[in-house]
Amino acid sequence: MAKPVSVNETDLQVLHDWILSLCDPDIELCLELMDQFNKIEDGVRDSEEYCAGRREVGCITFSGVQPPDLSGQIQVDDGPFRELRDDDSLLEGSYKNGKAHGFFRLMNSYGDLEFFGCLVHGALQDVCWRSLPGGGFIISPYWDFTGENLLYLYPDCRLGFFGTFEESLLVSGHLVEVTGFRSVLQDSILVPEIVRISHQEYTNDLPTAPNLSRFPLLQDPYEDIFVKVGNSNFNNAGQGLFAKVDIDPGTVICFYNGLKVPLGKETDRPTPYKINLDEKYDLDIPENLTTLSNYRATLGHKICHSFEPNCDVDTFFHPRFGTIRCIAALEDIDKGEEITINYRYNLATAPSWYKVAWARHQKMVRGLPDWKAVVQTPGLCRTSSRSSFFSDISVVFN
């Protein structure tokens, strides 16, 4: 990474607050922007000229943004509307003469922002925003989030990639840092101002069996802010992952990449690093890539297990790796503290160390007595059946 750049923290706070409001379904955002839209509409150039090309939209439904060739197949009513469904998905916007005409916002049932932008007579104005699973954002001059001059932001909305994307996946780009913002369309949409901070070119690096990565030693720049590898504090655990900075709850701190393995099917050489991705696939890391000398593009596989973890696992769409897993903090984590997650192994197939750890944890959380505490209890008869029972417990759990 290059030398630090000058960042306007006040502007960044304004930008971050605006993003929060953008993703708040309780705010009737499109209705609130009607005054700005009326001014935008008056200043737009001839609609036929501006609609030419990939900025033209057919309509926007709960299924997503539809291309112009499908617009005649979907009936819409003119005027503004807002629909919030029982599954918490949200669609709001406005139509005129059967064309998208106003600000539109689409949010799915998970709270992800599928689309936000301004359209005049079916033509996208300036840029649109989209959030991605796990907390990233992408800003694009095209509604399909494909093409040149797109900006991806990591969950901190400070670091990102600027370049060419295809359906939100990075084709080729450079690392950038957000220094402030500019407002467009009557101050209705904010656009991050950025500075390139590295000469390194980044491309997508989707895992394709048998190869996990084409660039296994190119570390993720966002992950590098938060974590580093060191010797674990757990006995015989080898290496672990540690916080490089103080971390707030909810912060995504690192990523867990791997080869996709269909559920119920083992890789040629299954490893203890396998983790569930979704209802169809697990992620697994080949054993020869578990060392930093061979692979450090992501570091999530270095995290040690705990039944009282300070982090948890979630789904994340990464601009280079596609849909993988991320690690997010459950609580405040101090600089230097070891990162832990609960592996949630199936006890029937779990390794022996996990079964022992599980038994000890169950003993603790259920309040089962410790034989060392029992033998030190004054007045307890050492020959009673109760004493013998506790001795048997100690054989099982210690």
mmCIF file with all atom_site columns, N, CA and C in Angstrom, residues 15 19 128-141 145 147-178 191-195 202 220-223 252 254-255 315-324 326:
data_model
loop_
_atom_site.group_PDB
_atom_site.id
_atom_site.type_symbol
_atom_site.label_atom_id
_atom_site.label_alt_id
_atom_site.label_comp_id
_atom_site.label_asym_id
_atom_site.label_entity_id
_atom_site.label_seq_id
_atom_site.pdbx_PDB_ins_code
_atom_site.Cartn_x
_atom_site.Cartn_y
_atom_site.Cartn_z
_atom_site.occupancy
_atom_site.B_iso_or_equiv
_atom_site.pdbx_formal_charge
_atom_site.auth_seq_id
_atom_site.auth_comp_id
_atom_site.auth_asym_id
_atom_site.auth_atom_id
_atom_site.pdbx_PDB_model_num
ATOM 1   N N  . LEU A 1 15  ? -20.944 11.094  4.852   1.00 0.00 ? 15  LEU A N  1
ATOM 2   C CA . LEU A 1 15  ? -21.171 10.026  3.886   1.00 0.00 ? 15  LEU A CA 1
ATOM 3   C C  . LEU A 1 15  ? -21.691 8.769   4.570   1.00 0.00 ? 15  LEU A C  1
ATOM 4   N N  . ILE A 1 19  ? -25.301 6.828   4.087   1.00 0.00 ? 19  ILE A N  1
ATOM 5   C CA . ILE A 1 19  ? -25.417 5.414   3.731   1.00 0.00 ? 19  ILE A CA 1
ATOM 6   C C  . ILE A 1 19  ? -26.344 4.693   4.708   1.00 0.00 ? 19  ILE A C  1
ATOM 7   N N  . CYS A 1 128 ? -25.969 4.701   -9.500  1.00 0.00 ? 128 CYS A N  1
ATOM 8   C CA . CYS A 1 128 ? -26.856 3.995   -8.582  1.00 0.00 ? 128 CYS A CA 1
ATOM 9   C C  . CYS A 1 128 ? -26.013 3.240   -7.556  1.00 0.00 ? 128 CYS A C  1
ATOM 10  N N  . TRP A 1 129 ? -26.648 2.891   -6.450  1.00 0.00 ? 129 TRP A N  1
ATOM 11  C CA . TRP A 1 129 ? -25.981 2.197   -5.341  1.00 0.00 ? 129 TRP A CA 1
ATOM 12  C C  . TRP A 1 129 ? -26.585 0.814   -5.145  1.00 0.00 ? 129 TRP A C  1
ATOM 13  N N  . ARG A 1 130 ? -25.751 -0.077  -4.644  1.00 0.00 ? 130 ARG A N  1
ATOM 14  C CA . ARG A 1 130 ? -26.197 -1.415  -4.271  1.00 0.00 ? 130 ARG A CA 1
ATOM 15  C C  . ARG A 1 130 ? -25.339 -1.920  -3.121  1.00 0.00 ? 130 ARG A C  1
ATOM 16  N N  . SER A 1 131 ? -25.960 -2.564  -2.131  1.00 0.00 ? 131 SER A N  1
ATOM 17  C CA . SER A 1 131 ? -25.180 -3.211  -1.077  1.00 0.00 ? 131 SER A CA 1
ATOM 18  C C  . SER A 1 131 ? -25.061 -4.688  -1.404  1.00 0.00 ? 131 SER A C  1
ATOM 19  N N  . LEU A 1 132 ? -24.032 -5.314  -0.864  1.00 0.00 ? 132 LEU A N  1
ATOM 20  C CA . LEU A 1 132 ? -23.751 -6.713  -1.134  1.00 0.00 ? 132 LEU A CA 1
ATOM 21  C C  . LEU A 1 132 ? -23.768 -7.501  0.172   1.00 0.00 ? 132 LEU A C  1
ATOM 22  N N  . PRO A 1 133 ? -24.086 -8.794  0.135   1.00 0.00 ? 133 PRO A N  1
ATOM 23  C CA . PRO A 1 133 ? -24.128 -9.594  1.365   1.00 0.00 ? 133 PRO A CA 1
ATOM 24  C C  . PRO A 1 133 ? -22.839 -9.470  2.164   1.00 0.00 ? 133 PRO A C  1
ATOM 25  N N  . GLY A 1 134 ? -22.981 -9.167  3.445   1.00 0.00 ? 134 GLY A N  1
ATOM 26  C CA . GLY A 1 134 ? -21.824 -9.000  4.311   1.00 0.00 ? 134 GLY A CA 1
ATOM 27  C C  . GLY A 1 134 ? -21.477 -7.564  4.612   1.00 0.00 ? 134 GLY A C  1
ATOM 28  N N  . GLY A 1 135 ? -21.986 -6.616  3.784   1.00 0.00 ? 135 GLY A N  1
ATOM 29  C CA . GLY A 1 135 ? -21.784 -5.216  4.138   1.00 0.00 ? 135 GLY A CA 1
ATOM 30  C C  . GLY A 1 135 ? -21.058 -4.360  3.133   1.00 0.00 ? 135 GLY A C  1
ATOM 31  N N  . GLY A 1 136 ? -20.567 -4.902  2.015   1.00 0.00 ? 136 GLY A N  1
ATOM 32  C CA . GLY A 1 136 ? -19.908 -4.077  1.016   1.00 0.00 ? 136 GLY A CA 1
ATOM 33  C C  . GLY A 1 136 ? -20.928 -3.307  0.177   1.00 0.00 ? 136 GLY A C  1
ATOM 34  N N  . PHE A 1 137 ? -20.429 -2.308  -0.582  1.00 0.00 ? 137 PHE A N  1
ATOM 35  C CA . PHE A 1 137 ? -21.285 -1.513  -1.463  1.00 0.00 ? 137 PHE A CA 1
ATOM 36  C C  . PHE A 1 137 ? -20.616 -1.376  -2.819  1.00 0.00 ? 137 PHE A C  1
ATOM 37  N N  . ILE A 1 138 ? -21.438 -1.195  -3.841  1.00 0.00 ? 138 ILE A N  1
ATOM 38  C CA . ILE A 1 138 ? -20.911 -0.920  -5.172  1.00 0.00 ? 138 ILE A CA 1
ATOM 39  C C  . ILE A 1 138 ? -21.704 0.228   -5.780  1.00 0.00 ? 138 ILE A C  1
ATOM 40  N N  . ILE A 1 139 ? -20.974 1.176   -6.393  1.00 0.00 ? 139 ILE A N  1
ATOM 41  C CA . ILE A 1 139 ? -21.567 2.368   -6.994  1.00 0.00 ? 139 ILE A CA 1
ATOM 42  C C  . ILE A 1 139 ? -21.257 2.325   -8.475  1.00 0.00 ? 139 ILE A C  1
ATOM 43  N N  . SER A 1 140 ? -22.306 2.489   -9.308  1.00 0.00 ? 140 SER A N  1
ATOM 44  C CA . SER A 1 140 ? -22.154 2.226   -10.732 1.00 0.00 ? 140 SER A CA 1
ATOM 45  C C  . SER A 1 140 ? -22.937 3.218   -11.585 1.00 0.00 ? 140 SER A C  1
ATOM 46  N N  . PRO A 1 141 ? -22.409 3.569   -12.765 1.00 0.00 ? 141 PRO A N  1
ATOM 47  C CA . PRO A 1 141 ? -23.193 4.370   -13.720 1.00 0.00 ? 141 PRO A CA 1
ATOM 48  C C  . PRO A 1 141 ? -24.166 3.515   -14.531 1.00 0.00 ? 141 PRO A C  1
ATOM 49  N N  . PHE A 1 145 ? -24.683 -3.014  -12.883 1.00 0.00 ? 145 PHE A N  1
ATOM 50  C CA . PHE A 1 145 ? -23.421 -3.045  -12.131 1.00 0.00 ? 145 PHE A CA 1
ATOM 51  C C  . PHE A 1 145 ? -22.342 -3.813  -12.894 1.00 0.00 ? 145 PHE A C  1
ATOM 52  N N  . GLY A 1 147 ? -19.404 -2.973  -16.068 1.00 0.00 ? 147 GLY A N  1
ATOM 53  C CA . GLY A 1 147 ? -18.776 -1.986  -16.927 1.00 0.00 ? 147 GLY A CA 1
ATOM 54  C C  . GLY A 1 147 ? -17.576 -1.327  -16.272 1.00 0.00 ? 147 GLY A C  1
ATOM 55  N N  . GLU A 1 148 ? -17.113 -0.257  -16.877 1.00 0.00 ? 148 GLU A N  1
ATOM 56  C CA . GLU A 1 148 ? -15.945 0.479   -16.397 1.00 0.00 ? 148 GLU A CA 1
ATOM 57  C C  . GLU A 1 148 ? -16.354 1.558   -15.393 1.00 0.00 ? 148 GLU A C  1
ATOM 58  N N  . ASN A 1 149 ? -15.352 2.022   -14.635 1.00 0.00 ? 149 ASN A N  1
ATOM 59  C CA . ASN A 1 149 ? -15.527 3.142   -13.699 1.00 0.00 ? 149 ASN A CA 1
ATOM 60  C C  . ASN A 1 149 ? -16.553 2.855   -12.617 1.00 0.00 ? 149 ASN A C  1
ATOM 61  N N  . LEU A 1 150 ? -16.530 1.624   -12.109 1.00 0.00 ? 150 LEU A N  1
ATOM 62  C CA . LEU A 1 150 ? -17.349 1.254   -10.959 1.00 0.00 ? 150 LEU A CA 1
ATOM 63  C C  . LEU A 1 150 ? -16.499 1.291   -9.698  1.00 0.00 ? 150 LEU A C  1
ATOM 64  N N  . LEU A 1 151 ? -17.140 1.556   -8.586  1.00 0.00 ? 151 LEU A N  1
ATOM 65  C CA . LEU A 1 151 ? -16.449 1.634   -7.302  1.00 0.00 ? 151 LEU A CA 1
ATOM 66  C C  . LEU A 1 151 ? -17.043 0.633   -6.326  1.00 0.00 ? 151 LEU A C  1
ATOM 67  N N  . TYR A 1 152 ? -16.189 -0.244  -5.789  1.00 0.00 ? 152 TYR A N  1
ATOM 68  C CA . TYR A 1 152 ? -16.591 -1.145  -4.704  1.00 0.00 ? 152 TYR A CA 1
ATOM 69  C C  . TYR A 1 152 ? -16.043 -0.611  -3.401  1.00 0.00 ? 152 TYR A C  1
ATOM 70  N N  . LEU A 1 153 ? -16.868 -0.632  -2.355  1.00 0.00 ? 153 LEU A N  1
ATOM 71  C CA . LEU A 1 153 ? -16.440 -0.229  -1.020  1.00 0.00 ? 153 LEU A CA 1
ATOM 72  C C  . LEU A 1 153 ? -16.518 -1.412  -0.074  1.00 0.00 ? 153 LEU A C  1
ATOM 73  N N  . TYR A 1 154 ? -15.446 -1.645  0.682   1.00 0.00 ? 154 TYR A N  1
ATOM 74  C CA . TYR A 1 154 ? -15.472 -2.636  1.748   1.00 0.00 ? 154 TYR A CA 1
ATOM 75  C C  . TYR A 1 154 ? -16.445 -2.166  2.838   1.00 0.00 ? 154 TYR A C  1
ATOM 76  N N  . PRO A 1 155 ? -16.772 -3.022  3.812   1.00 0.00 ? 155 PRO A N  1
ATOM 77  C CA . PRO A 1 155 ? -17.761 -2.633  4.834   1.00 0.00 ? 155 PRO A CA 1
ATOM 78  C C  . PRO A 1 155 ? -17.415 -1.384  5.631   1.00 0.00 ? 155 PRO A C  1
ATOM 79  N N  . ASP A 1 156 ? -16.142 -1.002  5.703   1.00 0.00 ? 156 ASP A N  1
ATOM 80  C CA . ASP A 1 156 ? -15.810 0.229   6.439   1.00 0.00 ? 156 ASP A CA 1
ATOM 81  C C  . ASP A 1 156 ? -16.116 1.480   5.635   1.00 0.00 ? 156 ASP A C  1
ATOM 82  N N  . CYS A 1 157 ? -16.461 1.304   4.337   1.00 0.00 ? 157 CYS A N  1
ATOM 83  C CA . CYS A 1 157 ? -16.766 2.419   3.435   1.00 0.00 ? 157 CYS A CA 1
ATOM 84  C C  . CYS A 1 157 ? -15.630 3.436   3.379   1.00 0.00 ? 157 CYS A C  1
ATOM 85  N N  . ARG A 1 158 ? -14.422 2.942   3.551   1.00 0.00 ? 158 ARG A N  1
ATOM 86  C CA . ARG A 1 158 ? -13.218 3.752   3.424   1.00 0.00 ? 158 ARG A CA 1
ATOM 87  C C  . ARG A 1 158 ? -12.274 3.197   2.361   1.00 0.00 ? 158 ARG A C  1
ATOM 88  N N  . LEU A 1 159 ? -12.165 1.887   2.318   1.00 0.00 ? 159 LEU A N  1
ATOM 89  C CA . LEU A 1 159 ? -11.263 1.203   1.404   1.00 0.00 ? 159 LEU A CA 1
ATOM 90  C C  . LEU A 1 159 ? -12.078 0.520   0.321   1.00 0.00 ? 159 LEU A C  1
ATOM 91  N N  . GLY A 1 160 ? -11.523 0.441   -0.902  1.00 0.00 ? 160 GLY A N  1
ATOM 92  C CA . GLY A 1 160 ? -12.275 -0.202  -1.960  1.00 0.00 ? 160 GLY A CA 1
ATOM 93  C C  . GLY A 1 160 ? -11.451 -0.421  -3.213  1.00 0.00 ? 160 GLY A C  1
ATOM 94  N N  . PHE A 1 161 ? -12.142 -0.836  -4.273  1.00 0.00 ? 161 PHE A N  1
ATOM 95  C CA . PHE A 1 161 ? -11.536 -1.041  -5.588  1.00 0.00 ? 161 PHE A CA 1
ATOM 96  C C  . PHE A 1 161 ? -12.277 -0.194  -6.609  1.00 0.00 ? 161 PHE A C  1
ATOM 97  N N  . PHE A 1 162 ? -11.515 0.424   -7.511  1.00 0.00 ? 162 PHE A N  1
ATOM 98  C CA . PHE A 1 162 ? -12.094 1.194   -8.607  1.00 0.00 ? 162 PHE A CA 1
ATOM 99  C C  . PHE A 1 162 ? -11.621 0.582   -9.914  1.00 0.00 ? 162 PHE A C  1
ATOM 100 N N  . GLY A 1 163 ? -12.571 0.263   -10.807 1.00 0.00 ? 163 GLY A N  1
ATOM 101 C CA . GLY A 1 163 ? -12.160 -0.343  -12.064 1.00 0.00 ? 163 GLY A CA 1
ATOM 102 C C  . GLY A 1 163 ? -13.332 -0.914  -12.826 1.00 0.00 ? 163 GLY A C  1
ATOM 103 N N  . THR A 1 164 ? -13.083 -2.037  -13.490 1.00 0.00 ? 164 THR A N  1
ATOM 104 C CA . THR A 1 164 ? -14.079 -2.693  -14.320 1.00 0.00 ? 164 THR A CA 1
ATOM 105 C C  . THR A 1 164 ? -14.668 -3.878  -13.570 1.00 0.00 ? 164 THR A C  1
ATOM 106 N N  . PHE A 1 165 ? -16.001 -3.977  -13.603 1.00 0.00 ? 165 PHE A N  1
ATOM 107 C CA . PHE A 1 165 ? -16.719 -5.034  -12.883 1.00 0.00 ? 165 PHE A CA 1
ATOM 108 C C  . PHE A 1 165 ? -17.690 -5.719  -13.828 1.00 0.00 ? 165 PHE A C  1
ATOM 109 N N  . GLU A 1 166 ? -18.037 -6.953  -13.494 1.00 0.00 ? 166 GLU A N  1
ATOM 110 C CA . GLU A 1 166 ? -19.085 -7.672  -14.195 1.00 0.00 ? 166 GLU A CA 1
ATOM 111 C C  . GLU A 1 166 ? -20.043 -8.245  -13.163 1.00 0.00 ? 166 GLU A C  1
ATOM 112 N N  . GLU A 1 167 ? -21.250 -7.697  -13.141 1.00 0.00 ? 167 GLU A N  1
ATOM 113 C CA . GLU A 1 167 ? -22.267 -8.088  -12.161 1.00 0.00 ? 167 GLU A CA 1
ATOM 114 C C  . GLU A 1 167 ? -21.685 -8.062  -10.745 1.00 0.00 ? 167 GLU A C  1
ATOM 115 N N  . SER A 1 168 ? -21.063 -6.952  -10.406 1.00 0.00 ? 168 SER A N  1
ATOM 116 C CA . SER A 1 168 ? -20.496 -6.655  -9.082  1.00 0.00 ? 168 SER A CA 1
ATOM 117 C C  . SER A 1 168 ? -19.199 -7.398  -8.782  1.00 0.00 ? 168 SER A C  1
ATOM 118 N N  . LEU A 1 169 ? -18.722 -8.250  -9.688  1.00 0.00 ? 169 LEU A N  1
ATOM 119 C CA . LEU A 1 169 ? -17.470 -8.981  -9.484  1.00 0.00 ? 169 LEU A CA 1
ATOM 120 C C  . LEU A 1 169 ? -16.346 -8.248  -10.206 1.00 0.00 ? 169 LEU A C  1
ATOM 121 N N  . LEU A 1 170 ? -15.244 -8.040  -9.514  1.00 0.00 ? 170 LEU A N  1
ATOM 122 C CA . LEU A 1 170 ? -14.125 -7.284  -10.063 1.00 0.00 ? 170 LEU A CA 1
ATOM 123 C C  . LEU A 1 170 ? -13.501 -8.006  -11.252 1.00 0.00 ? 170 LEU A C  1
ATOM 124 N N  . VAL A 1 171 ? -13.357 -7.295  -12.363 1.00 0.00 ? 171 VAL A N  1
ATOM 125 C CA . VAL A 1 171 ? -12.615 -7.807  -13.516 1.00 0.00 ? 171 VAL A CA 1
ATOM 126 C C  . VAL A 1 171 ? -11.174 -7.352  -13.430 1.00 0.00 ? 171 VAL A C  1
ATOM 127 N N  . SER A 1 172 ? -10.992 -6.053  -13.230 1.00 0.00 ? 172 SER A N  1
ATOM 128 C CA . SER A 1 172 ? -9.652  -5.492  -13.065 1.00 0.00 ? 172 SER A CA 1
ATOM 129 C C  . SER A 1 172 ? -9.785  -4.117  -12.430 1.00 0.00 ? 172 SER A C  1
ATOM 130 N N  . GLY A 1 173 ? -8.937  -3.852  -11.425 1.00 0.00 ? 173 GLY A N  1
ATOM 131 C CA . GLY A 1 173 ? -9.024  -2.557  -10.768 1.00 0.00 ? 173 GLY A CA 1
ATOM 132 C C  . GLY A 1 173 ? -7.872  -2.316  -9.821  1.00 0.00 ? 173 GLY A C  1
ATOM 133 N N  . HIS A 1 174 ? -7.902  -1.148  -9.179  1.00 0.00 ? 174 HIS A N  1
ATOM 134 C CA . HIS A 1 174 ? -6.848  -0.756  -8.242  1.00 0.00 ? 174 HIS A CA 1
ATOM 135 C C  . HIS A 1 174 ? -7.456  -0.400  -6.881  1.00 0.00 ? 174 HIS A C  1
ATOM 136 N N  . LEU A 1 175 ? -6.622  -0.502  -5.874  1.00 0.00 ? 175 LEU A N  1
ATOM 137 C CA . LEU A 1 175 ? -7.041  -0.194  -4.517  1.00 0.00 ? 175 LEU A CA 1
ATOM 138 C C  . LEU A 1 175 ? -7.150  1.312   -4.332  1.00 0.00 ? 175 LEU A C  1
ATOM 139 N N  . VAL A 1 176 ? -8.256  1.752   -3.712  1.00 0.00 ? 176 VAL A N  1
ATOM 140 C CA . VAL A 1 176 ? -8.481  3.176   -3.487  1.00 0.00 ? 176 VAL A CA 1
ATOM 141 C C  . VAL A 1 176 ? -8.924  3.407   -2.051  1.00 0.00 ? 176 VAL A C  1
ATOM 142 N N  . GLU A 1 177 ? -8.785  4.648   -1.627  1.00 0.00 ? 177 GLU A N  1
ATOM 143 C CA . GLU A 1 177 ? -9.274  5.063   -0.313  1.00 0.00 ? 177 GLU A CA 1
ATOM 144 C C  . GLU A 1 177 ? -10.220 6.236   -0.481  1.00 0.00 ? 177 GLU A C  1
ATOM 145 N N  . VAL A 1 178 ? -11.294 6.238   0.284   1.00 0.00 ? 178 VAL A N  1
ATOM 146 C CA . VAL A 1 178 ? -12.276 7.325   0.226   1.00 0.00 ? 178 VAL A CA 1
ATOM 147 C C  . VAL A 1 178 ? -11.752 8.505   1.034   1.00 0.00 ? 178 VAL A C  1
ATOM 148 N N  . VAL A 1 191 ? -21.663 10.659  -3.777  1.00 0.00 ? 191 VAL A N  1
ATOM 149 C CA . VAL A 1 191 ? -20.706 9.819   -4.506  1.00 0.00 ? 191 VAL A CA 1
ATOM 150 C C  . VAL A 1 191 ? -19.337 9.978   -3.839  1.00 0.00 ? 191 VAL A C  1
ATOM 151 N N  . PRO A 1 192 ? -18.725 8.891   -3.379  1.00 0.00 ? 192 PRO A N  1
ATOM 152 C CA . PRO A 1 192 ? -17.424 8.992   -2.712  1.00 0.00 ? 192 PRO A CA 1
ATOM 153 C C  . PRO A 1 192 ? -16.346 9.569   -3.632  1.00 0.00 ? 192 PRO A C  1
ATOM 154 N N  . GLU A 1 193 ? -15.511 10.432  -3.070  1.00 0.00 ? 193 GLU A N  1
ATOM 155 C CA . GLU A 1 193 ? -14.301 10.875  -3.753  1.00 0.00 ? 193 GLU A CA 1
ATOM 156 C C  . GLU A 1 193 ? -13.158 9.971   -3.307  1.00 0.00 ? 193 GLU A C  1
ATOM 157 N N  . ILE A 1 194 ? -12.330 9.540   -4.232  1.00 0.00 ? 194 ILE A N  1
ATOM 158 C CA . ILE A 1 194 ? -11.335 8.510   -3.942  1.00 0.00 ? 194 ILE A CA 1
ATOM 159 C C  . ILE A 1 194 ? -9.957  8.909   -4.441  1.00 0.00 ? 194 ILE A C  1
ATOM 160 N N  . VAL A 1 195 ? -8.947  8.249   -3.845  1.00 0.00 ? 195 VAL A N  1
ATOM 161 C CA . VAL A 1 195 ? -7.559  8.392   -4.268  1.00 0.00 ? 195 VAL A CA 1
ATOM 162 C C  . VAL A 1 195 ? -6.969  6.993   -4.387  1.00 0.00 ? 195 VAL A C  1
ATOM 163 N N  . TYR A 1 202 ? -5.563  -5.570  -9.147  1.00 0.00 ? 202 TYR A N  1
ATOM 164 C CA . TYR A 1 202 ? -6.349  -6.663  -8.574  1.00 0.00 ? 202 TYR A CA 1
ATOM 165 C C  . TYR A 1 202 ? -7.358  -7.154  -9.613  1.00 0.00 ? 202 TYR A C  1
ATOM 166 N N  . ASP A 1 220 ? -5.504  -9.877  1.223   1.00 0.00 ? 220 ASP A N  1
ATOM 167 C CA . ASP A 1 220 ? -6.611  -8.942  1.127   1.00 0.00 ? 220 ASP A CA 1
ATOM 168 C C  . ASP A 1 220 ? -6.278  -7.671  1.903   1.00 0.00 ? 220 ASP A C  1
ATOM 169 N N  . PRO A 1 221 ? -6.380  -6.494  1.278   1.00 0.00 ? 221 PRO A N  1
ATOM 170 C CA . PRO A 1 221 ? -5.967  -5.246  1.943   1.00 0.00 ? 221 PRO A CA 1
ATOM 171 C C  . PRO A 1 221 ? -6.860  -4.834  3.105   1.00 0.00 ? 221 PRO A C  1
ATOM 172 N N  . TYR A 1 222 ? -8.145  -5.161  3.031   1.00 0.00 ? 222 TYR A N  1
ATOM 173 C CA . TYR A 1 222 ? -9.049  -4.833  4.129   1.00 0.00 ? 222 TYR A CA 1
ATOM 174 C C  . TYR A 1 222 ? -8.744  -5.709  5.343   1.00 0.00 ? 222 TYR A C  1
ATOM 175 N N  . GLU A 1 223 ? -8.576  -6.973  5.114   1.00 0.00 ? 223 GLU A N  1
ATOM 176 C CA . GLU A 1 223 ? -8.258  -7.912  6.177   1.00 0.00 ? 223 GLU A CA 1
ATOM 177 C C  . GLU A 1 223 ? -6.963  -7.519  6.884   1.00 0.00 ? 223 GLU A C  1
ATOM 178 N N  . VAL A 1 252 ? -16.851 -6.522  10.382  1.00 0.00 ? 252 VAL A N  1
ATOM 179 C CA . VAL A 1 252 ? -16.263 -7.605  9.591   1.00 0.00 ? 252 VAL A CA 1
ATOM 180 C C  . VAL A 1 252 ? -14.753 -7.430  9.615   1.00 0.00 ? 252 VAL A C  1
ATOM 181 N N  . CYS A 1 254 ? -12.268 -10.292 8.763   1.00 0.00 ? 254 CYS A N  1
ATOM 182 C CA . CYS A 1 254 ? -11.475 -11.135 7.867   1.00 0.00 ? 254 CYS A CA 1
ATOM 183 C C  . CYS A 1 254 ? -12.386 -12.058 7.091   1.00 0.00 ? 254 CYS A C  1
ATOM 184 N N  . PHE A 1 255 ? -11.788 -12.835 6.192   1.00 0.00 ? 255 PHE A N  1
ATOM 185 C CA . PHE A 1 255 ? -12.565 -13.645 5.256   1.00 0.00 ? 255 PHE A CA 1
ATOM 186 C C  . PHE A 1 255 ? -12.112 -15.097 5.266   1.00 0.00 ? 255 PHE A C  1
ATOM 187 N N  . THR A 1 315 ? -22.189 -14.765 5.788   1.00 0.00 ? 315 THR A N  1
ATOM 188 C CA . THR A 1 315 ? -21.993 -14.823 4.341   1.00 0.00 ? 315 THR A CA 1
ATOM 189 C C  . THR A 1 315 ? -21.479 -13.479 3.837   1.00 0.00 ? 315 THR A C  1
ATOM 190 N N  . PHE A 1 316 ? -20.589 -13.530 2.840   1.00 0.00 ? 316 PHE A N  1
ATOM 191 C CA . PHE A 1 316 ? -19.996 -12.288 2.329   1.00 0.00 ? 316 PHE A CA 1
ATOM 192 C C  . PHE A 1 316 ? -19.778 -12.417 0.823   1.00 0.00 ? 316 PHE A C  1
ATOM 193 N N  . PHE A 1 317 ? -20.194 -11.382 0.082   1.00 0.00 ? 317 PHE A N  1
ATOM 194 C CA . PHE A 1 317 ? -19.863 -11.321 -1.339  1.00 0.00 ? 317 PHE A CA 1
ATOM 195 C C  . PHE A 1 317 ? -18.609 -10.487 -1.489  1.00 0.00 ? 317 PHE A C  1
ATOM 196 N N  . HIS A 1 318 ? -17.530 -11.155 -1.898  1.00 0.00 ? 318 HIS A N  1
ATOM 197 C CA . HIS A 1 318 ? -16.242 -10.490 -2.045  1.00 0.00 ? 318 HIS A CA 1
ATOM 198 C C  . HIS A 1 318 ? -16.018 -10.149 -3.515  1.00 0.00 ? 318 HIS A C  1
ATOM 199 N N  . PRO A 1 319 ? -15.526 -8.939  -3.823  1.00 0.00 ? 319 PRO A N  1
ATOM 200 C CA . PRO A 1 319 ? -15.371 -8.559  -5.238  1.00 0.00 ? 319 PRO A CA 1
ATOM 201 C C  . PRO A 1 319 ? -14.357 -9.409  -5.990  1.00 0.00 ? 319 PRO A C  1
ATOM 202 N N  . ARG A 1 320 ? -13.450 -10.090 -5.276  1.00 0.00 ? 320 ARG A N  1
ATOM 203 C CA . ARG A 1 320 ? -12.459 -10.942 -5.936  1.00 0.00 ? 320 ARG A CA 1
ATOM 204 C C  . ARG A 1 320 ? -12.810 -12.419 -5.849  1.00 0.00 ? 320 ARG A C  1
ATOM 205 N N  . PHE A 1 321 ? -13.365 -12.861 -4.733  1.00 0.00 ? 321 PHE A N  1
ATOM 206 C CA . PHE A 1 321 ? -13.574 -14.288 -4.499  1.00 0.00 ? 321 PHE A CA 1
ATOM 207 C C  . PHE A 1 321 ? -15.016 -14.738 -4.673  1.00 0.00 ? 321 PHE A C  1
ATOM 208 N N  . GLY A 1 322 ? -15.936 -13.813 -4.900  1.00 0.00 ? 322 GLY A N  1
ATOM 209 C CA . GLY A 1 322 ? -17.348 -14.173 -5.008  1.00 0.00 ? 322 GLY A CA 1
ATOM 210 C C  . GLY A 1 322 ? -17.958 -14.409 -3.635  1.00 0.00 ? 322 GLY A C  1
ATOM 211 N N  . THR A 1 323 ? -18.950 -15.275 -3.558  1.00 0.00 ? 323 THR A N  1
ATOM 212 C CA . THR A 1 323 ? -19.632 -15.546 -2.294  1.00 0.00 ? 323 THR A CA 1
ATOM 213 C C  . THR A 1 323 ? -18.802 -16.501 -1.443  1.00 0.00 ? 323 THR A C  1
ATOM 214 N N  . ILE A 1 324 ? -18.343 -16.008 -0.300  1.00 0.00 ? 324 ILE A N  1
ATOM 215 C CA . ILE A 1 324 ? -17.540 -16.793 0.632   1.00 0.00 ? 324 ILE A CA 1
ATOM 216 C C  . ILE A 1 324 ? -18.085 -16.556 2.037   1.00 0.00 ? 324 ILE A C  1
ATOM 217 N N  . CYS A 1 326 ? -17.326 -14.619 5.925   1.00 0.00 ? 326 CYS A N  1
ATOM 218 C CA . CYS A 1 326 ? -16.561 -13.592 6.623   1.00 0.00 ? 326 CYS A CA 1
ATOM 219 C C  . CYS A 1 326 ? -16.662 -13.828 8.122   1.00 0.00 ? 326 CYS A C  1
#
